[in-house]
Tab-separated table of C-alpha atoms in Angstrom:
chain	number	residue	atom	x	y	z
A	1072	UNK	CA	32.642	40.805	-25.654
A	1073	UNK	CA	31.369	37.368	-26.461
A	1074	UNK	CA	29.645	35.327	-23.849
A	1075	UNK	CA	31.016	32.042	-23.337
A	1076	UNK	CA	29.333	28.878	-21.870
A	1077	UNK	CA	31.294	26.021	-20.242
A	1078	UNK	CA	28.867	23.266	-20.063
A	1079	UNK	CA	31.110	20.888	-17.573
A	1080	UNK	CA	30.124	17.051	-18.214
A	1081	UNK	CA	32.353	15.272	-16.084
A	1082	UNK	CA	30.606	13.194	-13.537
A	1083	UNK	CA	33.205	13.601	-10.517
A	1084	UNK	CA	35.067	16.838	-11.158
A	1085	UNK	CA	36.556	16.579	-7.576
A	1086	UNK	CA	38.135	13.311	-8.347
A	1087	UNK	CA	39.636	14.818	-11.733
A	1088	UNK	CA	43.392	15.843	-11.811
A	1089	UNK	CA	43.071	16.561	-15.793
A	1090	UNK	CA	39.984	18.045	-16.122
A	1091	UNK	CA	40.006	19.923	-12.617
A	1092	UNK	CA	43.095	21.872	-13.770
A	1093	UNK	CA	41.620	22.441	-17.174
A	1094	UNK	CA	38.764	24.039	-15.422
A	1095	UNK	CA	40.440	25.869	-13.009
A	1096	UNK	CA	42.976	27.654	-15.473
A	1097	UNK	CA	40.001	28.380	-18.075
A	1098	UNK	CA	38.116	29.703	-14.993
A	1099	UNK	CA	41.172	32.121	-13.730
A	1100	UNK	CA	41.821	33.297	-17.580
A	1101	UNK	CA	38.559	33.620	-19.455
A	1102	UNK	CA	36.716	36.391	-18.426
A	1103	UNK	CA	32.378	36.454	-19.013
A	1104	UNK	CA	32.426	32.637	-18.797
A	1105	UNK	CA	29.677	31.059	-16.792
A	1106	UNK	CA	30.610	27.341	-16.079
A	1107	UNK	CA	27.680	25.073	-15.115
A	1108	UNK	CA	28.413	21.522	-13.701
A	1109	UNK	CA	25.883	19.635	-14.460
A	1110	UNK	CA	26.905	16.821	-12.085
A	1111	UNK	CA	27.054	19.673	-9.200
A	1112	UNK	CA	23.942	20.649	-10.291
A	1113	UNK	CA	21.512	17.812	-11.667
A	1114	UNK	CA	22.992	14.888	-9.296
A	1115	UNK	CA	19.598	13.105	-9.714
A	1116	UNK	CA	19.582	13.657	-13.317
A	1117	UNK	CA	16.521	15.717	-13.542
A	1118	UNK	CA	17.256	18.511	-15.510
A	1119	UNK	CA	15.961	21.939	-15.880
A	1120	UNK	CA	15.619	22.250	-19.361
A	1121	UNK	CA	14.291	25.696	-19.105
A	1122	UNK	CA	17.357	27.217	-17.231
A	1123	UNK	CA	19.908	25.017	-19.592
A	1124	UNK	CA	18.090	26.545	-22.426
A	1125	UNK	CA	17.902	30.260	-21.038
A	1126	UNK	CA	21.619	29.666	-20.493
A	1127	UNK	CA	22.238	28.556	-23.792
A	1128	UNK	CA	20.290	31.223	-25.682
A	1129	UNK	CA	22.458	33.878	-23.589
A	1130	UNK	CA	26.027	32.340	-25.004
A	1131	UNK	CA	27.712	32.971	-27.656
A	1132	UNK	CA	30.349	30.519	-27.612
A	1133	UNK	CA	29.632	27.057	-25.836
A	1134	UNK	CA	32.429	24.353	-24.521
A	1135	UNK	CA	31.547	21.174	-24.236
A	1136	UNK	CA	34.407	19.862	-21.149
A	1137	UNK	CA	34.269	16.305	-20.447
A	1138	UNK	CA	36.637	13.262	-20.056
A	1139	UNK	CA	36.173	10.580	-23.279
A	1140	UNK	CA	34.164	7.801	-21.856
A	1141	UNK	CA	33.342	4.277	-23.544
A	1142	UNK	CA	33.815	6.307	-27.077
A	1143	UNK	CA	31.989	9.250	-26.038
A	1144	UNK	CA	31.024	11.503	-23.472
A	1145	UNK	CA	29.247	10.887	-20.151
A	1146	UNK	CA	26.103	10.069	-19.313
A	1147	UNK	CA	25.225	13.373	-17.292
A	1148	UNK	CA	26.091	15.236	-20.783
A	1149	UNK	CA	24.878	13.116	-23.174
A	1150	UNK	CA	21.265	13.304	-21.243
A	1151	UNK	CA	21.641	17.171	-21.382
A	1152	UNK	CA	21.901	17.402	-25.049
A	1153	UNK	CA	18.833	14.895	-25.126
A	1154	UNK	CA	16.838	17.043	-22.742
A	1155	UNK	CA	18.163	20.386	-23.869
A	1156	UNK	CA	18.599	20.436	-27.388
A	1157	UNK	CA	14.233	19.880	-27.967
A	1158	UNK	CA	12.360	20.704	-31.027
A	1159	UNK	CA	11.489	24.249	-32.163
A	1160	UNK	CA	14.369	25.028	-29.731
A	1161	UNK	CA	17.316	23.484	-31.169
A	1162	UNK	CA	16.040	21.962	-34.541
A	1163	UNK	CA	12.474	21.926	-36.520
A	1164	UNK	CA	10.934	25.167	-38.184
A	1165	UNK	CA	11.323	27.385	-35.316
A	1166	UNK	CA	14.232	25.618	-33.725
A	1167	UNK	CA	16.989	28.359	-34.305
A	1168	UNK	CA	18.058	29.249	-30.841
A	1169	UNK	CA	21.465	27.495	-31.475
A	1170	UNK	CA	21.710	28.833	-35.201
A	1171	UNK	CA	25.687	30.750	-35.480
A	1172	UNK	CA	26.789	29.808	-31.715
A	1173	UNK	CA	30.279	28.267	-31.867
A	1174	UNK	CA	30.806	24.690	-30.234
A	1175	UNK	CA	34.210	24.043	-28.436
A	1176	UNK	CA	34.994	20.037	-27.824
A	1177	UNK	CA	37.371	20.214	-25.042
A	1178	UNK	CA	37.996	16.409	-23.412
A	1179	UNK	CA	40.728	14.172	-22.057
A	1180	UNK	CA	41.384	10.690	-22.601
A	1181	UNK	CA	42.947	7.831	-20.352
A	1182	UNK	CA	44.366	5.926	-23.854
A	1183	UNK	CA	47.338	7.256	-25.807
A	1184	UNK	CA	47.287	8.584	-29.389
A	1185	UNK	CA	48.655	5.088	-30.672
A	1186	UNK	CA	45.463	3.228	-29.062
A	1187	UNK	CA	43.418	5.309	-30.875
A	1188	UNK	CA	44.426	3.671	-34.754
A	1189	UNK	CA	43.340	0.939	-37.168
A	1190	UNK	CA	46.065	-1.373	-35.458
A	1191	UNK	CA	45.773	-0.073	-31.262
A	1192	UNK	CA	43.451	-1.238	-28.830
A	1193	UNK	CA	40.535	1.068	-30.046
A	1194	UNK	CA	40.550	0.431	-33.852
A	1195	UNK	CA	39.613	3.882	-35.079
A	1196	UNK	CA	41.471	7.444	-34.646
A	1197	UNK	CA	39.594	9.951	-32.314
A	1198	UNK	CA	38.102	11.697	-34.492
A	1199	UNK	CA	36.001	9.129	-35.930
A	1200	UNK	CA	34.436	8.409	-32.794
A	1201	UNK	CA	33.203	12.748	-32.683
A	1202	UNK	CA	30.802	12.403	-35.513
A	1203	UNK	CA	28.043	12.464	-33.733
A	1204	UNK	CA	28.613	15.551	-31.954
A	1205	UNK	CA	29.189	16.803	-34.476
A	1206	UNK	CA	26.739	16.623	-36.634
A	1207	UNK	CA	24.704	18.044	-33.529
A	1208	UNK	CA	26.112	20.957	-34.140
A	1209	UNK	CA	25.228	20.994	-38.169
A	1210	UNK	CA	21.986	20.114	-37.592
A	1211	UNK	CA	21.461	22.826	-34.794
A	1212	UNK	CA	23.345	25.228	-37.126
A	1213	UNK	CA	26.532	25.786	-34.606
A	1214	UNK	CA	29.437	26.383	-36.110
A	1215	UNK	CA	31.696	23.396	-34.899
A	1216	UNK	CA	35.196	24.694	-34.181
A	1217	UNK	CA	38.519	21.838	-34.067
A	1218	UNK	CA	38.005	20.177	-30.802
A	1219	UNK	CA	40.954	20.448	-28.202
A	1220	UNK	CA	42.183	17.164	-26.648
A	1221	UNK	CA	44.807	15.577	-24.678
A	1222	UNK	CA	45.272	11.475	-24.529
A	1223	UNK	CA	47.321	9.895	-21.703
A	1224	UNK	CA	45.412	11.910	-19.285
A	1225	UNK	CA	44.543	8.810	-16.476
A	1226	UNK	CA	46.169	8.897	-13.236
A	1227	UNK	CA	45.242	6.439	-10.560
A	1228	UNK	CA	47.701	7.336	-7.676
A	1229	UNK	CA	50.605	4.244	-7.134
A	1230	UNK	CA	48.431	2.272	-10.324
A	1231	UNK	CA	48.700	4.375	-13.282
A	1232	UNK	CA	50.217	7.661	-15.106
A	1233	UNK	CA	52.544	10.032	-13.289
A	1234	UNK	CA	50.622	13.345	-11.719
A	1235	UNK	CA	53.253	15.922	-12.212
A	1236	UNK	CA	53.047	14.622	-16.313
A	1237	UNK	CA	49.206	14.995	-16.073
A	1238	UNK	CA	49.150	18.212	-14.414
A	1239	UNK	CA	51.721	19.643	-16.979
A	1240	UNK	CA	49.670	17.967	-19.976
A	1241	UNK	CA	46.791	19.703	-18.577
A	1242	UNK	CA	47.710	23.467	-17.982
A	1243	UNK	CA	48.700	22.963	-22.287
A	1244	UNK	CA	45.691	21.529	-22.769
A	1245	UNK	CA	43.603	24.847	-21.103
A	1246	UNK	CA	46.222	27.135	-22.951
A	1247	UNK	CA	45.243	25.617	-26.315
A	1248	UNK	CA	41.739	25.811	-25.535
A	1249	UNK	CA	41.536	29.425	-23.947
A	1250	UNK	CA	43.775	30.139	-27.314
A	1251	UNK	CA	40.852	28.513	-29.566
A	1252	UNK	CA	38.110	30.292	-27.414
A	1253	UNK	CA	40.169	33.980	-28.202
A	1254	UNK	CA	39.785	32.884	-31.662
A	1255	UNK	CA	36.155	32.259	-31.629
A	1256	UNK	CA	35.998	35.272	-29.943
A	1257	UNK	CA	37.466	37.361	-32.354
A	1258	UNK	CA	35.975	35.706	-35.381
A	1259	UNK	CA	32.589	36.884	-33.682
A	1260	UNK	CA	33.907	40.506	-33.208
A	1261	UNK	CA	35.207	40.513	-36.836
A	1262	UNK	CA	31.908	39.907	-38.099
A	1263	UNK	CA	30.107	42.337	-35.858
């Protein structure tokens, strides 16, 4: 059985209604999946590389959960791929520990599918705004798989979206994504 590898980037989990039930529901229906909050764990920031890494070398399949912020994803993750992902680890000559891992995007976003065009508020589609990522993964050698994401996921009780809607958008959401994690899963078995 695969090993999977949530690496949870969202700054205030608690505070999450989306991303919360996304967790939860991956949590109660993947099994061998360690989740690590890196908020919950690094809430000054300081990272332990070494662990991250030792975590990372033991996965076979890592998700990357997080909510879309200011085109891309928080600041607690984006500093873990900048600590974690260090040369002759992740890239240079010896830098193969990623090398044939699968990377899962898995992220919510407050702005609908029409902001997110040449003519809504954000002026490109999603996607375009996921290139760097990846191309993380192509440059550590992970195999990046179709990310999984829901728009329309903001709710601000009595100022914006409606929580039953969210809630409902969100237990999809963690069905598509434990469906695309079975598939990595398998593809990994078929080659083995």
């Amino acid at each position: 059985m695969a090993k999977k590898l949530m690496i949870l980037g969202h700054p205030t989990i608690e505070q999450s209604l989306a991303n919360s039930t996304i967790v939860s529901a991956v949590q109660q229906n993947v099994q061998d999946i360690e989740i690590r909050n890196l908020a919950q764990l690094y809430p000054d920031y300081k990272i332990n590389v070494l662990a991250e890494q030792e975590a990372l070398i033991k996965a076979d399949i890592v998700i990357f959960q997080f909510p879309f912020y200011w085109y891309g994803v928080p600041a607690i993750l984006k500093k873990y791929i900048d600590d974690v992902y260090t040369y002759q680890f992740a890239y240079g000559s010896e830098g193969d520990k990623l090398k044939g891992k699968k990377m899962q995007l898995s992220f919510t976003t407050g702005a609908s599918e029409a902001d997110y065009t040449p003519i809504g508020i954000e002026n490109y589609r999603l996607p375009e705004f996921l290139k760097p990522l990846e191309q993380t993964a192509y440059y550590t050698g992970m195999d990046y798989l179709d990310p999984v994401f829901t728009q329309t996921m903001m709710y601000i009780p009595g100022l914006m979206g409606i929580k039953e809607e969210v809630v409902v958008n969100a237990k999809v959401h963690a069905e598509r994504l434990i469906d695309k994690i079975t598939q990595a899963e398998q593809s990994l078995e078929a080659v083995a």
